[in-house]
Short mmCIF file of C-alpha atoms and ligand atoms in Angstrom, two decimals:
data_model
loop_
_atom_site.label_atom_id
_atom_site.label_comp_id
_atom_site.label_asym_id
_atom_site.label_seq_id
_atom_site.Cartn_x
_atom_site.Cartn_y
_atom_site.Cartn_z
CA MET V 487 165.31 261.08 226.84
CA LYS V 488 161.90 262.55 226.84
CA GLU V 489 161.61 266.28 226.17
CA ILE V 490 161.55 268.27 229.39
CA LEU V 491 159.18 270.95 228.08
CA ASP V 492 156.75 269.06 226.15
CA PHE V 493 153.38 268.93 227.70
CA PRO V 494 150.92 266.71 225.86
CA SER V 495 147.36 267.97 226.22
CA GLY V 496 145.43 266.51 228.92
CA SER V 497 148.56 265.17 230.85
CA PRO V 498 149.23 266.61 234.52
CA ALA V 499 151.64 269.13 235.25
CA LYS V 500 155.18 267.93 235.67
CA ILE V 501 156.75 267.38 239.36
CA MET V 502 160.33 268.68 239.68
CA GLY V 503 161.45 267.23 242.81
CA ILE V 504 163.79 269.63 244.95
CA LEU V 505 167.37 268.21 246.25
CA ASN V 506 169.22 271.09 247.87
CA VAL V 507 172.73 269.85 248.44
CA THR V 508 173.08 272.84 251.18
CA PRO V 509 173.89 273.01 254.72
CA ASP V 510 171.40 276.07 255.27
CA SER V 511 168.42 275.84 252.94
CA PHE V 512 165.09 276.99 254.74
CA SER V 513 163.40 273.40 254.56
CA ASP V 514 166.00 270.64 254.23
CA GLY V 515 169.23 272.42 254.87
CA GLY V 516 171.99 269.89 255.67
CA LEU V 517 169.77 266.77 255.03
CA PHE V 518 171.58 265.89 251.75
CA VAL V 519 174.89 267.24 252.00
CA LYS V 520 176.48 263.51 251.97
CA LYS V 521 176.18 262.12 248.43
CA GLU V 522 174.87 258.78 249.71
CA ALA V 523 171.89 260.32 251.48
CA ALA V 524 171.21 262.63 248.48
CA LEU V 525 171.27 259.70 246.01
CA ASN V 526 168.99 257.62 248.20
CA TYR V 527 166.64 260.50 248.15
CA VAL V 528 166.70 261.21 244.46
CA GLN V 529 165.58 257.28 243.82
CA LYS V 530 162.88 257.95 246.34
CA MET V 531 161.51 260.95 244.36
CA ILE V 532 162.00 259.00 241.29
CA LEU V 533 159.89 256.03 242.43
CA GLU V 534 157.29 258.58 243.79
CA GLY V 535 156.85 260.20 240.36
CA ALA V 536 159.05 262.87 240.01
CA ASP V 537 159.62 263.90 236.11
CA ILE V 538 162.65 266.33 236.94
CA ILE V 539 164.81 266.38 239.80
CA ASP V 540 166.28 270.13 240.61
CA ILE V 541 169.69 270.15 242.18
CA GLY V 542 170.96 273.28 243.81
CA GLY V 543 174.25 273.77 245.93
CA GLU V 544 173.49 277.30 247.04
CA SER V 545 170.52 278.31 249.03
CA THR V 546 168.57 281.17 247.74
CA ARG V 547 166.47 281.65 251.00
CA PRO V 548 166.53 285.30 252.41
CA GLY V 549 169.73 286.13 253.99
CA ALA V 550 171.63 283.00 252.75
CA ASN V 551 175.26 282.98 252.55
CA ASP V 552 177.16 283.34 249.16
CA VAL V 553 178.85 280.36 247.84
CA SER V 554 182.07 280.20 245.45
CA VAL V 555 181.89 278.68 242.22
CA ASP V 556 184.16 276.00 243.38
CA GLU V 557 182.45 275.19 246.52
CA GLU V 558 178.86 275.05 244.65
CA CYS V 559 180.63 272.77 241.80
CA ARG V 560 181.93 270.59 244.74
CA ARG V 561 178.49 270.10 246.12
CA VAL V 562 176.62 269.44 243.00
CA ILE V 563 178.82 267.72 240.16
CA PRO V 564 179.75 264.42 241.98
CA LEU V 565 175.93 263.94 242.61
CA ILE V 566 175.07 264.67 239.01
CA ASN V 567 177.65 262.41 237.97
CA ALA V 568 176.51 259.84 240.28
CA ILE V 569 172.77 260.08 239.20
CA ARG V 570 173.64 259.56 235.81
CA GLU V 571 175.00 256.24 236.57
CA ILE V 572 171.73 255.12 238.00
CA SER V 573 168.96 257.00 235.82
CA ASP V 574 168.23 259.08 232.76
CA ILE V 575 165.66 261.14 234.94
CA PRO V 576 166.07 264.79 233.60
CA ILE V 577 168.39 266.97 236.08
CA SER V 578 167.72 270.74 236.13
CA ILE V 579 170.72 272.67 237.95
CA ASP V 580 169.29 275.24 240.39
CA THR V 581 172.08 277.80 239.95
CA SER V 582 172.87 281.53 238.86
CA LYS V 583 176.45 281.04 238.01
CA THR V 584 177.53 280.83 234.56
CA GLN V 585 180.47 278.26 235.50
CA VAL V 586 178.12 276.26 237.50
CA MET V 587 175.41 275.93 234.69
CA GLN V 588 178.27 274.89 232.31
CA GLN V 589 179.86 272.35 234.49
CA ALA V 590 176.54 270.87 235.53
CA ILE V 591 175.35 270.40 231.90
CA LEU V 592 178.75 268.72 231.16
CA ALA V 593 178.24 266.52 233.83
CA GLY V 594 174.64 265.34 232.54
CA ALA V 595 171.99 267.98 233.91
CA SER V 596 169.60 268.82 230.90
CA MET V 597 168.07 271.87 232.24
CA ILE V 598 168.90 275.25 233.85
CA ASN V 599 166.87 276.67 236.52
CA ASP V 600 167.87 280.23 237.24
CA VAL V 601 166.07 282.41 239.79
CA ASN V 602 168.29 285.22 238.37
CA ALA V 603 166.82 284.88 234.92
CA LEU V 604 170.07 284.53 233.05
CA GLN V 605 171.26 287.94 234.07
CA ALA V 606 174.92 286.86 235.04
CA ASP V 607 177.71 287.53 232.54
CA GLY V 608 177.63 284.95 229.73
CA ALA V 609 174.71 282.89 231.17
CA MET V 610 172.18 283.66 228.31
CA ALA V 611 175.04 283.07 225.58
CA LEU V 612 175.81 279.97 227.22
CA ALA V 613 172.07 278.78 227.62
CA ALA V 614 171.91 279.40 223.80
CA GLU V 615 175.09 277.57 222.81
CA LEU V 616 174.11 274.70 224.91
CA LYS V 617 170.35 274.52 223.59
CA VAL V 618 169.09 273.27 226.82
CA PRO V 619 165.55 274.08 228.12
CA VAL V 620 165.90 277.03 230.78
CA CYS V 621 163.75 278.57 233.58
CA ILE V 622 163.66 282.20 233.97
CA MET V 623 162.21 283.45 237.29
CA HIS V 624 161.15 286.89 238.44
CA MET V 625 163.06 288.21 241.52
CA GLN V 626 162.90 291.65 243.13
CA GLY V 627 166.36 292.49 244.55
CA LYS V 628 169.09 289.81 245.54
CA PRO V 629 168.24 286.66 248.03
CA ARG V 630 170.41 288.60 251.01
CA THR V 631 168.10 291.48 251.04
CA MET V 632 165.03 290.72 248.85
CA GLN V 633 162.46 290.63 251.70
CA HIS V 634 163.54 293.68 253.38
CA THR V 635 161.05 296.05 251.59
CA PRO V 636 159.54 294.45 248.56
CA SER V 637 157.37 297.31 246.78
CA TYR V 638 155.28 297.23 243.36
CA LYS V 639 152.47 299.31 242.04
CA ASN V 640 151.10 296.47 240.50
CA VAL V 641 152.83 293.11 241.33
CA VAL V 642 150.98 290.93 238.44
CA SER V 643 151.83 293.37 235.47
CA GLU V 644 155.41 294.10 236.85
CA VAL V 645 156.30 290.61 237.20
CA LYS V 646 154.68 290.02 233.63
CA GLU V 647 156.59 292.82 232.16
CA PHE V 648 159.91 291.68 233.66
CA LEU V 649 159.38 288.17 232.27
CA LEU V 650 158.27 289.31 228.95
CA GLN V 651 161.68 291.38 228.52
CA ARG V 652 163.75 288.32 229.62
CA ILE V 653 162.04 286.07 227.12
CA GLU V 654 162.71 288.75 224.35
CA ALA V 655 166.25 289.02 225.52
CA CYS V 656 166.60 285.21 225.53
CA ILE V 657 165.23 285.02 221.78
CA ASP V 658 167.55 287.67 220.75
CA ALA V 659 170.36 285.85 222.41
CA GLY V 660 169.53 282.61 220.27
CA ILE V 661 167.64 280.64 222.88
CA ASN V 662 165.00 278.84 221.04
CA LYS V 663 161.36 279.64 222.50
CA ASN V 664 160.54 276.04 222.80
CA ASN V 665 163.27 275.75 225.51
CA ILE V 666 161.87 278.59 227.55
CA SER V 667 159.85 278.37 230.79
CA ILE V 668 158.86 281.17 233.15
CA ASP V 669 158.17 281.52 236.88
CA PRO V 670 156.75 284.52 238.89
CA GLY V 671 158.94 283.64 241.62
CA PHE V 672 157.02 283.10 244.79
CA GLY V 673 158.81 284.54 248.00
CA PHE V 674 161.52 286.32 246.07
CA GLY V 675 161.17 289.87 246.97
CA LYS V 676 157.56 289.61 247.62
CA SER V 677 155.28 290.34 250.59
CA LEU V 678 152.54 287.85 251.77
CA GLU V 679 149.95 289.92 249.85
CA HIS V 680 152.22 290.22 246.81
CA ASN V 681 152.51 286.20 246.62
CA LEU V 682 148.76 285.79 247.18
CA SER V 683 147.71 288.24 244.51
CA LEU V 684 150.15 286.76 241.93
CA PHE V 685 148.78 283.23 242.97
CA LYS V 686 145.36 284.49 242.25
CA HIS V 687 146.24 285.82 238.75
CA LEU V 688 148.41 282.95 237.68
CA ASN V 689 145.96 282.30 234.68
CA GLU V 690 147.17 285.65 233.01
CA PHE V 691 150.85 284.33 232.75
CA SER V 692 149.39 281.94 229.88
CA GLU V 693 149.22 285.17 227.91
CA LEU V 694 153.02 284.99 227.73
CA GLY V 695 152.57 281.84 225.71
CA LEU V 696 155.21 279.77 227.54
CA PRO V 697 155.15 276.75 229.94
CA LEU V 698 154.60 278.19 233.95
CA LEU V 699 156.56 276.66 236.53
CA VAL V 700 155.42 277.41 240.05
CA GLY V 701 157.56 276.95 243.27
CA VAL V 702 155.49 277.37 246.54
CA SER V 703 156.36 274.05 248.43
CA ARG V 704 156.65 274.73 252.15
CA LYS V 705 157.16 278.45 251.62
CA SER V 706 156.95 281.03 254.20
CA MET V 707 153.70 282.21 252.43
CA ILE V 708 151.98 279.15 253.34
CA GLY V 709 153.36 279.59 257.04
CA ALA V 710 152.14 283.05 257.07
CA VAL V 711 148.56 281.68 256.28
CA LEU V 712 148.75 278.95 258.76
CA ASN V 713 149.35 281.07 261.82
CA ASP V 714 153.25 280.81 261.21
CA ALA V 715 153.27 277.39 260.91
CA PRO V 716 157.11 276.04 260.45
CA ALA V 717 158.44 274.46 257.29
CA ASP V 718 157.62 270.90 258.52
CA GLN V 719 153.90 271.78 259.36
CA ARG V 720 153.33 273.13 255.71
CA LEU V 721 152.67 269.81 253.72
CA TYR V 722 148.85 270.30 253.35
CA GLY V 723 149.03 274.06 252.43
CA SER V 724 151.63 272.95 249.83
CA ILE V 725 149.46 270.29 248.17
CA ALA V 726 146.46 272.84 248.41
CA LEU V 727 148.59 275.38 246.25
CA ALA V 728 149.99 273.06 243.99
CA THR V 729 146.49 271.68 242.98
CA LEU V 730 145.31 275.13 242.51
CA ALA V 731 148.35 276.18 240.29
CA ALA V 732 147.75 272.96 238.31
CA TRP V 733 144.00 273.94 237.91
CA MET V 734 145.29 277.32 236.78
CA ASP V 735 147.58 275.67 233.99
CA ALA V 736 151.09 275.78 235.79
CA LYS V 737 152.99 273.09 233.72
CA ILE V 738 156.04 272.33 236.14
CA LEU V 739 155.54 272.29 240.08
CA ARG V 740 158.67 272.43 242.13
CA VAL V 741 158.09 270.48 245.29
CA HIS V 742 159.61 268.92 248.30
CA ASP V 743 156.81 266.34 248.81
CA VAL V 744 156.41 264.39 245.31
CA LYS V 745 154.29 261.43 246.32
CA ALA V 746 151.54 263.73 248.12
CA THR V 747 151.65 266.05 245.16
CA VAL V 748 151.46 263.31 242.29
CA ASP V 749 148.39 262.04 244.04
CA ALA V 750 146.76 265.42 244.26
CA LEU V 751 147.70 266.07 240.70
CA LYS V 752 146.13 263.02 239.56
CA LEU V 753 142.73 264.11 241.07
CA CYS V 754 143.07 267.56 239.63
CA THR V 755 143.91 266.16 236.07
CA ALA V 756 141.10 263.73 236.27
CA VAL V 757 138.44 266.58 236.95
CA LYS V 758 140.07 268.89 234.35
CA ASN V 759 139.70 266.01 231.74
CA ILE V 760 136.13 265.41 232.23
CA ASP V 761 133.44 267.06 229.93
C1 LIG R 668 165.63 277.51 243.53
N1 LIG R 668 164.24 277.72 243.83
C2 LIG R 668 163.60 278.18 244.96
N2 LIG R 668 162.51 278.53 244.81
C3 LIG R 668 162.31 278.67 243.34
C4 LIG R 668 161.01 278.92 242.83
O1 LIG R 668 159.88 279.29 243.25
N3 LIG R 668 161.09 278.89 241.48
C5 LIG R 668 162.33 278.19 240.76
N4 LIG R 668 162.55 278.18 239.54
N5 LIG R 668 163.38 278.04 241.55
C6 LIG R 668 163.33 278.18 242.96
#
């Protein structure tokens, strides 16, 4: 299997295709609760050029309900097993729960995508022991209430400082630096202005020396700029931001619309690679 966090110079950003196995995610909630539908959708994303499949069994949208470990595992583990029977595509497990991380990796997932930056008890030690790549993300507050009153003096420097501290904690816990990617966490405890400002300064995250993952696909910041467009009307805005992110050196893009993003990135890469 190819290394997930390996980015040969001149290659396009990697595409992480989103698969929410949840009844209540903001854009695709309920669509992939049945295993067969989910598996068909994974095959479609692979054919369209996804490099990684990100599977989540708990919605992180603002106000979402909590889910037990058992329920989350019931949603994601059979699907990971089923994908492993048909493909060796890298799977990342989108969870903040240590037990779910462990079971998912045992079932064949190869990366941990944690919007809570491995802050749950035992999560960091587990990632170190399992020696798997991780994505640590910034979030202000908790999903249920994070959009109530987001507040920063300087959103860019505060998010960078948080990520720097989490990187150091990961390394102290024994996680290999080559296995860490970082994410400013668009929409996680941030107003529209915070999100736009973070996006404008994405380049500055390169100073942290680790691959940057960006997830803006169909998010409300796009809807807000497009006169309150609903989630199913945010494709063009999502592609615009994915392309800008890749231009600013993001290495992994977490997206719903794989084919459209792959095409846009081919153009972005062609321009980037010309003298
Ligand atoms: C699970 N999830 C939802 N949004 C996300 C984002 O922006 N980044 C990462 N890493 N995960 C996300």
